[in-house]
Coordinates of C-alpha atoms and ligand atoms in Angstrom, one line a residue:
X48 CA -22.3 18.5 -31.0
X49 CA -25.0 20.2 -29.0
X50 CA -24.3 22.6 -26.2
X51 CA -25.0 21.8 -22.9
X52 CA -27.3 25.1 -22.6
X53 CA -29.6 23.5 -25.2
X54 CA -30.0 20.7 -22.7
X55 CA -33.0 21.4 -20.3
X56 CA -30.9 20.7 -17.4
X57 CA -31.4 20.1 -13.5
X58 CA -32.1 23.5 -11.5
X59 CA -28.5 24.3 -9.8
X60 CA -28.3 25.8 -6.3
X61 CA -26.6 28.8 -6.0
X62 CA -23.0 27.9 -4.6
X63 CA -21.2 29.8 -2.6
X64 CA -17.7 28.7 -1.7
X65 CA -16.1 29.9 1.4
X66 CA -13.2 29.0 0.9
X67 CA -10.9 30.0 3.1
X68 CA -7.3 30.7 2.2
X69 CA -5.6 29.6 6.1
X70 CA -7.8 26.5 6.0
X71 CA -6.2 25.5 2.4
X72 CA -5.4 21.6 2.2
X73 CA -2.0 21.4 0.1
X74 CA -2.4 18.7 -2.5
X75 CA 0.6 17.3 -5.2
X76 CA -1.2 17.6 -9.1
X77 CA 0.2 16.6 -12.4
X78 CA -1.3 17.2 -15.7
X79 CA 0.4 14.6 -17.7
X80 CA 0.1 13.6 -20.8
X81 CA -1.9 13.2 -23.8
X82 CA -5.7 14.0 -22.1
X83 CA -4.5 14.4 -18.9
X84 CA -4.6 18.3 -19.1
X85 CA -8.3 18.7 -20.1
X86 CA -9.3 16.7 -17.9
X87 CA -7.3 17.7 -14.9
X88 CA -8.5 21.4 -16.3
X89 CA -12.4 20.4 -16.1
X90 CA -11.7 18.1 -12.4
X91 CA -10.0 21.1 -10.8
X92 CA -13.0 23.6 -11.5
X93 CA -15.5 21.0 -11.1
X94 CA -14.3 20.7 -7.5
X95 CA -13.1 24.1 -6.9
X96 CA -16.5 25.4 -7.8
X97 CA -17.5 22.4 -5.8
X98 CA -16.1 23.8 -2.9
X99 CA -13.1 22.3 -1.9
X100 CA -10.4 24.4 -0.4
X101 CA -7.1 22.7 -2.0
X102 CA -3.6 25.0 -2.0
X103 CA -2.1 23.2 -5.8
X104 CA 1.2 22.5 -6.0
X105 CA 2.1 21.4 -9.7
X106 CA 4.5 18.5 -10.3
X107 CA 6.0 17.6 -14.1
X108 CA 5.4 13.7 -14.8
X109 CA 5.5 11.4 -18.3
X110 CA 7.0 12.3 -21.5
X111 CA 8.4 15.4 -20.9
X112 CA 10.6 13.8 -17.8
X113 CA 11.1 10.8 -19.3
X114 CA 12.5 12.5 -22.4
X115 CA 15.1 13.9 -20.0
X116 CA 16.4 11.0 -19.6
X117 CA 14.6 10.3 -15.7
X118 CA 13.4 6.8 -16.3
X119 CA 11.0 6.7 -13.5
X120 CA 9.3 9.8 -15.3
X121 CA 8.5 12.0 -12.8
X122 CA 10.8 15.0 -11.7
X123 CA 13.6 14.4 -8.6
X124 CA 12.0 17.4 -7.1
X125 CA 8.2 16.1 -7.2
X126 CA 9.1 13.3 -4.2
X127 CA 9.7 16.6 -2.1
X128 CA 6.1 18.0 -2.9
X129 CA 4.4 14.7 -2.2
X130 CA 6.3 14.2 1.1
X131 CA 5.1 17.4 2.1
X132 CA 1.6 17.4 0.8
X133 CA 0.8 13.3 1.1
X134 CA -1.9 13.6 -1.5
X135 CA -1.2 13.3 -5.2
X136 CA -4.1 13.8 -7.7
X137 CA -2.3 12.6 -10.7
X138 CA -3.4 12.8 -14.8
X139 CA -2.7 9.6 -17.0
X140 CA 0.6 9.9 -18.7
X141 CA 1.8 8.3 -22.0
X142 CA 4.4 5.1 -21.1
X143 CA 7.3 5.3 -23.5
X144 CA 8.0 2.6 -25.6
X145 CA 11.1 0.6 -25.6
X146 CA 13.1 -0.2 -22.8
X147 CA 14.7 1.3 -20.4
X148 CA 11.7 3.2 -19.2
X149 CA 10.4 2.8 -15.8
X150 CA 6.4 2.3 -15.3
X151 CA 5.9 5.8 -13.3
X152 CA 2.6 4.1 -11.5
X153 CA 4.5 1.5 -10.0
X154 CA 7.4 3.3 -9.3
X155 CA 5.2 6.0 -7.2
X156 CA 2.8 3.3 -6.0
X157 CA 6.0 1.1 -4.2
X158 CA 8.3 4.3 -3.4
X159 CA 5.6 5.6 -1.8
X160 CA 4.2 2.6 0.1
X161 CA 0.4 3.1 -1.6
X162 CA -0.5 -0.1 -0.6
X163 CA -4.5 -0.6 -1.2
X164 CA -5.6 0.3 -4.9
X165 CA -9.5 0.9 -4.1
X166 CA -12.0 1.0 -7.2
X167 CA -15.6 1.7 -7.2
X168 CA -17.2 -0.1 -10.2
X169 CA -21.2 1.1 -10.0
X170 CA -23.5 1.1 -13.1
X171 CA -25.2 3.9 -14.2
X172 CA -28.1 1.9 -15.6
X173 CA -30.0 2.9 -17.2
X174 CA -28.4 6.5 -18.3
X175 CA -25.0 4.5 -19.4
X176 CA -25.3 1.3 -21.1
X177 CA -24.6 -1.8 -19.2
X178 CA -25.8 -5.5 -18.9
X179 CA -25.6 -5.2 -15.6
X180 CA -27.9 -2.6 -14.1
X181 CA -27.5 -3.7 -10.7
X182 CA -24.1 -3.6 -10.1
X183 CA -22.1 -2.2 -7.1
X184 CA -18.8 -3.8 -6.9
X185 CA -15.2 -2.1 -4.8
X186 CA -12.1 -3.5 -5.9
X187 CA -9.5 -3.7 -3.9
X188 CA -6.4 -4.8 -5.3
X189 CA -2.9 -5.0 -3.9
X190 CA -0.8 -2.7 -5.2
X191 CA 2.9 -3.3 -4.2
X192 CA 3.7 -7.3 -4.2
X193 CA 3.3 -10.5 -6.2
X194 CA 4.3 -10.3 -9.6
X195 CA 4.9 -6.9 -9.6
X196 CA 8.2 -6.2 -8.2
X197 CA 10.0 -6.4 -11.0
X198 CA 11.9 -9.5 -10.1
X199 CA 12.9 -11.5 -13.4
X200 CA 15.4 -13.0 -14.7
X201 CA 16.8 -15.0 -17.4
X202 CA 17.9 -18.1 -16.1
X203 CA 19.1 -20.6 -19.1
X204 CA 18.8 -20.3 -22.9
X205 CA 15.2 -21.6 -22.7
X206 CA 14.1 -20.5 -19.4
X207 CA 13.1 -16.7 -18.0
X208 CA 11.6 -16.7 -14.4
X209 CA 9.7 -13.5 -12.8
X210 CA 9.2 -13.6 -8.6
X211 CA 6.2 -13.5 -7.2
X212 CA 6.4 -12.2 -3.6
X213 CA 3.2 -12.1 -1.0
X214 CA 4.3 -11.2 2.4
X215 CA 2.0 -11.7 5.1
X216 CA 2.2 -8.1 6.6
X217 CA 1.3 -7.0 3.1
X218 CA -1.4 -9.5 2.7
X219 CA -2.9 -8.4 6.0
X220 CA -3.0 -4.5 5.9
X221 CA -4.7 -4.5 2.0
X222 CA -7.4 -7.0 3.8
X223 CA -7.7 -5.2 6.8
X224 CA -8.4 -2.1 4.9
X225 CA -11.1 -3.8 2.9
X226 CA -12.9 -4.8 5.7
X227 CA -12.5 -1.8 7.6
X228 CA -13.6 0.0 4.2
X229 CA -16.4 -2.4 4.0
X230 CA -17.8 -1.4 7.5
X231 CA -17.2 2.5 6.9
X232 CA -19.2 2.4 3.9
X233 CA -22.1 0.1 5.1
X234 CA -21.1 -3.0 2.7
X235 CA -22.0 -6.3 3.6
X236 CA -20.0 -8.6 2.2
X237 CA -16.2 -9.0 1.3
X238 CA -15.0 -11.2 -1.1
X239 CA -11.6 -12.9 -1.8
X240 CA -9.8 -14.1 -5.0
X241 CA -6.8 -16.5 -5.4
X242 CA -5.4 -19.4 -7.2
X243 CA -4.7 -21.5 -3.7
X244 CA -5.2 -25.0 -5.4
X245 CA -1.9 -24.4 -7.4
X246 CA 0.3 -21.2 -5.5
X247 CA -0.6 -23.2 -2.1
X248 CA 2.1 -21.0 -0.1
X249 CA 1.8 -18.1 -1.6
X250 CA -1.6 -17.4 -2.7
X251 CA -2.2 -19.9 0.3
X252 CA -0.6 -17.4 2.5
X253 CA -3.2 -14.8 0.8
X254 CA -6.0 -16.9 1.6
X255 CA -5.1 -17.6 5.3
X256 CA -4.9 -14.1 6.3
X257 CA -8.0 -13.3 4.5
X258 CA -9.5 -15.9 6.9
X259 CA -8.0 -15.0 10.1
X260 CA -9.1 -11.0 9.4
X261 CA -12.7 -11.8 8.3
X262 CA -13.1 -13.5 11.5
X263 CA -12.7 -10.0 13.4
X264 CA -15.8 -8.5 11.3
X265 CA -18.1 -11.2 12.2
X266 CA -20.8 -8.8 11.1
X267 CA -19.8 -8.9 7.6
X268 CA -20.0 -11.8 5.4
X269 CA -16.7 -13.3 3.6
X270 CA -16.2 -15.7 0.7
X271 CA -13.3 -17.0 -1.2
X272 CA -13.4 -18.6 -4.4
X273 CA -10.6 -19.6 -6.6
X274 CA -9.9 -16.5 -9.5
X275 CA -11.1 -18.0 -12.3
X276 CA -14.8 -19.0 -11.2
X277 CA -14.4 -15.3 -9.2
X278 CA -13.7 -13.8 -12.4
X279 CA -16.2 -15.7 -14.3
X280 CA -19.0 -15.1 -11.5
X281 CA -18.3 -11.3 -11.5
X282 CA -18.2 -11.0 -15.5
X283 CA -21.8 -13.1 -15.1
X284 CA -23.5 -12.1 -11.9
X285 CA -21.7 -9.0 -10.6
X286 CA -24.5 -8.0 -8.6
X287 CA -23.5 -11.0 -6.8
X288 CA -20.9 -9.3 -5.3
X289 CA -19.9 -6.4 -3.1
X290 CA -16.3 -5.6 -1.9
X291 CA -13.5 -7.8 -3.8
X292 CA -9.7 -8.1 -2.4
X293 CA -7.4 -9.6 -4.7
X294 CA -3.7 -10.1 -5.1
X295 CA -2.1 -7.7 -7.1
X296 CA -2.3 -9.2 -11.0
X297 CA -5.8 -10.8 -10.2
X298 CA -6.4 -7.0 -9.2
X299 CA -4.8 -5.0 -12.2
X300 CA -6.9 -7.9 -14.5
X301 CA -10.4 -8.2 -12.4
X302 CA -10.5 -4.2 -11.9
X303 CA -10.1 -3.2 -15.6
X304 CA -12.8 -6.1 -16.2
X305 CA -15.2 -4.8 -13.4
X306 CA -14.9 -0.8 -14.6
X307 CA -15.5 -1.9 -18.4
X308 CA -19.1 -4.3 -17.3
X309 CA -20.3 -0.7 -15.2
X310 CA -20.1 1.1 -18.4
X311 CA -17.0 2.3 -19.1
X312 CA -13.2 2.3 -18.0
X313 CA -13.7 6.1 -19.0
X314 CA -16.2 6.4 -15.7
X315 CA -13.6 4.6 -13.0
X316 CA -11.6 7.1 -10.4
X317 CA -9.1 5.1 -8.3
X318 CA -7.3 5.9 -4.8
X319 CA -4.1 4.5 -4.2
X320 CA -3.3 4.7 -0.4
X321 CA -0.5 4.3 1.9
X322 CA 0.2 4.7 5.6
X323 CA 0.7 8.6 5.3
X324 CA 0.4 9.3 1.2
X325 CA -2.3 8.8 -1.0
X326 CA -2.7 9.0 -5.4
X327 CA -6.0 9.8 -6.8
X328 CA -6.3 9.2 -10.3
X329 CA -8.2 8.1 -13.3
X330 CA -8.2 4.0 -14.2
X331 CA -7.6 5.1 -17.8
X332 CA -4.5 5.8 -19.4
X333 CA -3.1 9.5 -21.7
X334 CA -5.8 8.3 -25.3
X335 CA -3.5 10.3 -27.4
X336 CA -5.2 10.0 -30.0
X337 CA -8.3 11.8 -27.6
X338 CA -5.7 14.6 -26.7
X339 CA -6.3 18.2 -28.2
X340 CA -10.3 17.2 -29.0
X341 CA -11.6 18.2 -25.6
X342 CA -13.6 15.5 -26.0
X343 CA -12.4 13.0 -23.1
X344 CA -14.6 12.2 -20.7
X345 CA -12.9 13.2 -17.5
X346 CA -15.3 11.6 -15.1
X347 CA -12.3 9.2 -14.2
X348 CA -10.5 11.8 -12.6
X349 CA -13.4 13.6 -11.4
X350 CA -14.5 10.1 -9.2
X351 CA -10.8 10.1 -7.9
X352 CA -10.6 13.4 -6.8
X353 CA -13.7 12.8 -5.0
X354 CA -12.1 10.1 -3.2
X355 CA -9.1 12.3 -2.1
X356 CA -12.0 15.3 -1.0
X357 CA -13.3 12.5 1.5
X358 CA -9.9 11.4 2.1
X359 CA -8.8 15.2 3.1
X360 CA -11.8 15.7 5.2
X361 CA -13.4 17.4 2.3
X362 CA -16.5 14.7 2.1
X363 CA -19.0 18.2 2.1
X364 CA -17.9 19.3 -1.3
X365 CA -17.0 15.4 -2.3
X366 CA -20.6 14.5 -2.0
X367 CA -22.1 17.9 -3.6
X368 CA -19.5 17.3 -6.5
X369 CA -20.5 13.9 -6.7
X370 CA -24.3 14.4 -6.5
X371 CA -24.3 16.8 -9.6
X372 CA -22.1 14.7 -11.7
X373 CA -25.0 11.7 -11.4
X374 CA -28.0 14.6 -11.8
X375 CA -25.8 15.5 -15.1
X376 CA -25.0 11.8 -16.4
X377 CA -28.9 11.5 -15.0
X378 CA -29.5 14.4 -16.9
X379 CA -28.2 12.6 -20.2
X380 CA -25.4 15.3 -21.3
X381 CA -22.7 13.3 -22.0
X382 CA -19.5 12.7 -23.5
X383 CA -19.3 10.8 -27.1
X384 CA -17.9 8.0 -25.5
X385 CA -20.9 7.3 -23.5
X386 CA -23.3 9.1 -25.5
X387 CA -26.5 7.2 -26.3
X388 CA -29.0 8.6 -28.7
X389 CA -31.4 6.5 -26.7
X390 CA -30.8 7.9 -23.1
X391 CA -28.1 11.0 -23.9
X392 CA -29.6 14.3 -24.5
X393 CA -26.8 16.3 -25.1
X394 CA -23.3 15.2 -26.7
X395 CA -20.8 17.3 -25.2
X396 CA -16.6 18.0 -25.0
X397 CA -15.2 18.2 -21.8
X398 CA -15.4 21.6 -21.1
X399 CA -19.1 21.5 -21.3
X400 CA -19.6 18.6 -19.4
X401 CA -17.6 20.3 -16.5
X402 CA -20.0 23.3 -16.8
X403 CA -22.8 20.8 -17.1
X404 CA -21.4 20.1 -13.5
X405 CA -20.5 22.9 -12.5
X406 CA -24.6 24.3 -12.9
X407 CA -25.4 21.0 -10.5
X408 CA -23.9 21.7 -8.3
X409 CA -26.3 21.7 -5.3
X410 CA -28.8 19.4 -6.9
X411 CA -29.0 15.8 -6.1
X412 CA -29.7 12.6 -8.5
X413 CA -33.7 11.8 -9.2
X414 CA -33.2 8.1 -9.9
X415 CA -29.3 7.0 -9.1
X416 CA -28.5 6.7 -5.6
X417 CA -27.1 10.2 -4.1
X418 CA -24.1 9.9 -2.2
X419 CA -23.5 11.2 1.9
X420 CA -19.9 11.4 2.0
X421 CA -19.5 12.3 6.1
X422 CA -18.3 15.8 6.1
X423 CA -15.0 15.2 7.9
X424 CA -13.5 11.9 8.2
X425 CA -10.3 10.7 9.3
X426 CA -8.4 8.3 6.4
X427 CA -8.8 4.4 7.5
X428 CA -6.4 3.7 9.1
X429 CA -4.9 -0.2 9.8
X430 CA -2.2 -1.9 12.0
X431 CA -0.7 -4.9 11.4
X432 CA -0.8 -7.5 14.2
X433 CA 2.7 -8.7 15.2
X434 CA 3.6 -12.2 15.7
X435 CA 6.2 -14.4 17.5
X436 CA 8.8 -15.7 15.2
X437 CA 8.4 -19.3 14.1
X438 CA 11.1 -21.9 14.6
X439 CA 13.0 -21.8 11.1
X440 CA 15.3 -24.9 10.2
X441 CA 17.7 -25.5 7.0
X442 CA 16.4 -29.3 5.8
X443 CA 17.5 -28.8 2.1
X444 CA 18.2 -27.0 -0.9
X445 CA 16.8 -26.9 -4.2
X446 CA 19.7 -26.0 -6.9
X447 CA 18.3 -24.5 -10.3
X448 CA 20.8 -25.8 -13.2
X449 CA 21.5 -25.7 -16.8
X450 CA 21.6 -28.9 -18.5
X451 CA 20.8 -30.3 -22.1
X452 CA 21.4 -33.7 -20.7
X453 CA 19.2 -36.7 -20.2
X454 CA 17.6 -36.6 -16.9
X455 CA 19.5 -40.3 -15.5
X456 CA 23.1 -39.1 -16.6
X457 CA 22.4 -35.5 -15.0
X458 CA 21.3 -37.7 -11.8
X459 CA 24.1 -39.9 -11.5
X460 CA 26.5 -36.2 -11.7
X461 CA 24.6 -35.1 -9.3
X462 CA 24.6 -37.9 -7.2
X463 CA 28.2 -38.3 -7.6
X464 CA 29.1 -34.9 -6.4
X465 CA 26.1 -34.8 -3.0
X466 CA 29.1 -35.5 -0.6
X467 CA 28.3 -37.2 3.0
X468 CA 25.8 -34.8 4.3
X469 CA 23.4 -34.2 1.6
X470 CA 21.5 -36.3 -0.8
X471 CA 19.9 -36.0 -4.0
X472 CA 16.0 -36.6 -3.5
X473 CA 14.5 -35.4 -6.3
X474 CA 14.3 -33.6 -9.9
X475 CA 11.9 -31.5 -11.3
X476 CA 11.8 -29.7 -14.9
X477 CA 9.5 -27.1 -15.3
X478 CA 8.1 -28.2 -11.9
X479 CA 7.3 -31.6 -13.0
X480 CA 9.0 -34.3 -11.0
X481 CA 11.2 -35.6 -13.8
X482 CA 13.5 -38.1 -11.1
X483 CA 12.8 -40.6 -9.6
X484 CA 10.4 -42.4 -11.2
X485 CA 9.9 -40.1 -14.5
X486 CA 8.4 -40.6 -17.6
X487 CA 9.2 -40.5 -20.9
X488 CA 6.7 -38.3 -22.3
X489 CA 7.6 -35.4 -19.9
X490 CA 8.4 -32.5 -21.8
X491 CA 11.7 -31.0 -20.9
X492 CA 14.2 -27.8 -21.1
X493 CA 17.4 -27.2 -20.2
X494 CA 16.4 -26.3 -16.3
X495 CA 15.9 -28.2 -13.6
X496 CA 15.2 -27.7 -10.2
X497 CA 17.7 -30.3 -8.2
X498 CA 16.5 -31.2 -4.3
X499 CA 19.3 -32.1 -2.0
X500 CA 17.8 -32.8 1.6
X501 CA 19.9 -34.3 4.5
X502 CA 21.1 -37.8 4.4
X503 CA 19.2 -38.1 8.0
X504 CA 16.1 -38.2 7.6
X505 CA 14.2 -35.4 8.6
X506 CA 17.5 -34.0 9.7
X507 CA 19.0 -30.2 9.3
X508 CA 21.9 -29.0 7.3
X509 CA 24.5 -26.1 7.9
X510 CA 25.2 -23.4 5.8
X511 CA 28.7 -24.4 5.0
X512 CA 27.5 -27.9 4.3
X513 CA 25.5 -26.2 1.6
X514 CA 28.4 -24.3 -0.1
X515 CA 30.8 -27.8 0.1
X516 CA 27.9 -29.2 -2.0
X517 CA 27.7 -25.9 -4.4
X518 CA 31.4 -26.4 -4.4
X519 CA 31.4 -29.8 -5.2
X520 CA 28.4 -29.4 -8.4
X521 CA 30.7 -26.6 -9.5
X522 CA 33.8 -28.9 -9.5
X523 CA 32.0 -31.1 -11.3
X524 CA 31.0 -28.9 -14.3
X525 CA 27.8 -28.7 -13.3
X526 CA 26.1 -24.9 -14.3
X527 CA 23.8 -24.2 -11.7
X528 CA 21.7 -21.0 -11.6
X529 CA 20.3 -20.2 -8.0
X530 CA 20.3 -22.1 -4.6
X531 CA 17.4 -21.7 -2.8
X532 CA 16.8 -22.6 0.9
X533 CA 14.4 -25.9 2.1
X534 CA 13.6 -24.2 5.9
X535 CA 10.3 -25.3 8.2
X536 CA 8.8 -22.9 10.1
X537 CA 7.9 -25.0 14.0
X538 CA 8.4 -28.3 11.9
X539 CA 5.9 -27.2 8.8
X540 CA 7.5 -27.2 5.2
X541 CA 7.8 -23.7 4.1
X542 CA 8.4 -25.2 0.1
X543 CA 6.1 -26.9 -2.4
X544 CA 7.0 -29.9 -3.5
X545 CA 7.1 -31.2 -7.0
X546 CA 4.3 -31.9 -9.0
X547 CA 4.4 -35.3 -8.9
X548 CA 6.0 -36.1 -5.7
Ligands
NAD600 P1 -6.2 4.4 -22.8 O1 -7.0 4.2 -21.5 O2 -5.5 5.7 -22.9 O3 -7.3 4.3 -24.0 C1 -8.1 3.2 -24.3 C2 -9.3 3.6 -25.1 O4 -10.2 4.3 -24.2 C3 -9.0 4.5 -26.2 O5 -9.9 4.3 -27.3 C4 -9.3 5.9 -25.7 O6 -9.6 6.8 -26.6 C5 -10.4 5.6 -24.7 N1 -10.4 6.5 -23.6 C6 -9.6 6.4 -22.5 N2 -9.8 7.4 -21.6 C7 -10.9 8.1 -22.1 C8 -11.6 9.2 -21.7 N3 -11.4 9.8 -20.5 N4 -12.6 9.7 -22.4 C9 -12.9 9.1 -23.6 N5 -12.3 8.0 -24.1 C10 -11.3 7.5 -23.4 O7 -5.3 3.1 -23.0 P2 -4.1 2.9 -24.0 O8 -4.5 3.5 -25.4 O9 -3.8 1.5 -23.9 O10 -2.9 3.7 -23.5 C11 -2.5 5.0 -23.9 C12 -1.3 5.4 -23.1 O11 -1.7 5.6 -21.7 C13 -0.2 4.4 -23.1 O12 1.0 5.1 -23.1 C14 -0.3 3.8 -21.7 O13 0.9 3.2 -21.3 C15 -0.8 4.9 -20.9 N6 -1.5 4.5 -19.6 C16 -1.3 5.3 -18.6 C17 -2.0 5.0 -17.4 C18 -1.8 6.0 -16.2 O14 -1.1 6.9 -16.3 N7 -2.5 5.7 -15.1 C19 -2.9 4.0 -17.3 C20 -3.1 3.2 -18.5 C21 -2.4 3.5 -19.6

């Protein structure tokens, strides 16, 4: 390993920090585990020496809470701290195995209402290798809803179901803040993921905000495509591409994918921001087997806590921290993960590379594009549009049993228990309309998804007329699982139907 004074390095500016105690900005920090205290260590004198004027306040997350026997895994007393401060610059921690065990990102992300999850993915081309020097691409992923709330259940001996939730209020703020990120940061172009042509309400739903929004910021172009040509596009051409919103699993998936085609997932900082609170932190998890090396690349964290500098109003010392991390990736001193015998000059552990900083400070980038962070900005901030209510009927139910019977004995059960005020319309297994009008080689288990509608057609049912039917299914043996509502919303169908029907 060389050291980093061997390196002929960038001249550095003399810095000289005013900082001034009174004008501190309080922030939440916590080291966690595995890597996460070098390289909270080398990020917090990189950007001390950087200039920013931040009053610490140390919170204990990961293995040492969860070993307490806290399954969220961070301390009771740490919610108080981040309440106080709203800005949490956060090391990976190490996720216990085993159940049990809350993920401590989620639980933060939802507790604390970080809603947008925003992820610059730039390449570094050509001082970090990538087949895709030209890349610029901000993710911006969902971070509270769809698949991710932890709904699931097992429903049958065969069958285990997980929820996935959009809500239209969530759907808008996380695109509003993309195009209103979009504008602050000069991008042209925002760009939408979902899978429409088979969720059709609820990454539908997605979709149709995405297109109501986008038609506020005529000055910025918009685009959906369905995830899987996204995905395939971005991996291909990401140059193609500019700001990305996605649902919250398309996100998680897409982001890691976009950081790793820059260069590295070791380069990507993420914010994670809310209506009052924000997280800063590294894309990368604890690398234990990294931790005690001070070899880790903390350039993750480093990018994140330049995001929360020019979230705190701090963009001054964001942008000269910033600038002399590119001169010293420019520079070629770099960590063994990255290092390059063809463009590195330098193979260095952490600590060096945060003095390799640290002596750039002041100097700008020669060939990567130096950043202007404006020196204080106010967070973006977003409002949900309200909306009338719609006009919500009961039509129906759809009852979710256990059966291991044929589909045509189970039908004429469930016919002879509908009663006078609902009928039995169709059946679906797996979401394959299985009744009427099946076929034989339709593969089935033992749950099936039984519509009753109203014997008028196009009529509404009660409440109670729904329990004399649930009444009635369970007086004739039949095991059902859930009940869930048929409603329109001013006459539209607010349910799928089956495949098939
Ligand atoms: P990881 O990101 O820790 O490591 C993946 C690979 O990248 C490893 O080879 C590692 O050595 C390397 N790597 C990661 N960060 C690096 C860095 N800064 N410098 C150099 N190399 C780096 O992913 P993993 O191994 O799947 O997970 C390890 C632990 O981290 C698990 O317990 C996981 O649950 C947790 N995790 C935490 C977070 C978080 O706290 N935000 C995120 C992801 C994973």
């Amino acid at each position: 390993m060389t050291s980093v004074g061997a390196v002929t390095g960038a001249p550095s500016k003399e810095l000289k920090v005013t900082a001034d105690a009174a004008l501190a900005v309080p922030i939440t920090v916590a080291y966690g585990d595995g890597i996460g205290p070098e390289i909270m260590e080398a990020t917090l004198r990189i950007i001390t020496a950087g200039g920013a004027n931040l009053a610490l306040e140390e919170v204990s997350i990961g293995e040492t809470v969860y070993q307490q026997g806290i399954t969220a895994g961070i301390e009771p007393a740490a919610w108080n701290s981040l309440r106080r401060t709203k800005v949490f610059l956060k090391a990976p921690i190490t996720t216990p195995q085993g159940g049990g065990f809350k993920s401590l990102n989620v639980t933060v992300r939802k507790t604390l209402g970080l809603f947008a999850n925003v992820r610059p993915c730039p390449s570094y081309a050509p001082f970090v290798a990538t087949k895709h020097p030209g890349m610029d691409v901000v993710i911006v992923r969902e971070n509270e809803e769809d698949l991710y709330g932890g709904i699931e259940h097992r429903q049958t001996e065969d069958v285990t179901q997980c929820l996935k939730l959009i809500t239209r209020p969530g759907s808008e703020r996380l695109i509003r803040y993309a195009f209103e990120y979009a504008r602050r940061y000069g991008r042209s172009k925002v760009s939408c993921f979902t899978k429409d042509n088979i969720m059709k309400l609820t990454d539908g739903l997605f979709h149709r905000v995405f297109d109501e929004v986008a038609a506020e910021y005529p000055e910025l172009e918009s685009e959906h495509l369905i995830v899987d040509i996204g995905a395939a596009r971005l991996a291909d051409t990401p140059d193609a591409f500019d700001v990305i919103v996605l649902p919250n699993l398309y996100g998680d998936i897409i982001s890691d994918v976009a950081a790793q085609i820059a260069g590295s997932v070791g380069m990507a900082g993420s914010a994670n921001v809310g209506t009052g609170i924000a997280m800063f932190e590294a894309i990368h998890g604890s690398a234990p087997r990294l931790a005690g090396y001070h070899l880790a690349n903390p350039s993750g964290l480093l990018l994140g806590a330049v995001q929360m500098l020019v979230h705190i109003g701090q963009g001054e010392a964001g942008s000269r921290v910033h600038n002399a991390w590119l001169r010293t990736i420019e520079d070629g001193i770099h960590t063994p993960d990255i290092y390059d015998s063809s463009v590195s000059t330098a193979e260095v552990g952490t600590t060096d590379f945060a003095d390799a900083v640290i002596a750039r400070l002041g100097a700008v980038p020669n060939t990567l594009r130096a950043v202007n962070y404006p020196s204080h900005s106010e967070p973006i901030a977003v409002q949900v549009r309200s909306r009338p209510p719609a006009r919500k009927e009961l039509v129906g139910m759809d009852v979710f049993l256990e059966s291991r019977a044929p589909v045509a004995e189970l039908a004429k059960d469930l016919e002879a228990n509908a009663g006078p005020d609902l009928k039995l319309v169709m059946i679906s297994n797996r979401g394959q309309k299985v009744y009427p009008d099946g076929v034989p080689e339709t593969f089935c288990v033992d749950h099936w998804r039984c519509r009753f509608q109203a014997v008028q057609p196009g009529g509404s049912v009660t409440h109670t007329q729904v329990i004399d039917l649930l009444s009635r299914l369970a007086g004739g043996g039949l095991q059902f699982i859930k009940a869930e509502g048929l409603f329109t919303f001013d006459g539209h169908a607010g349910f799928s139907l089956g495949q098939g029907q």
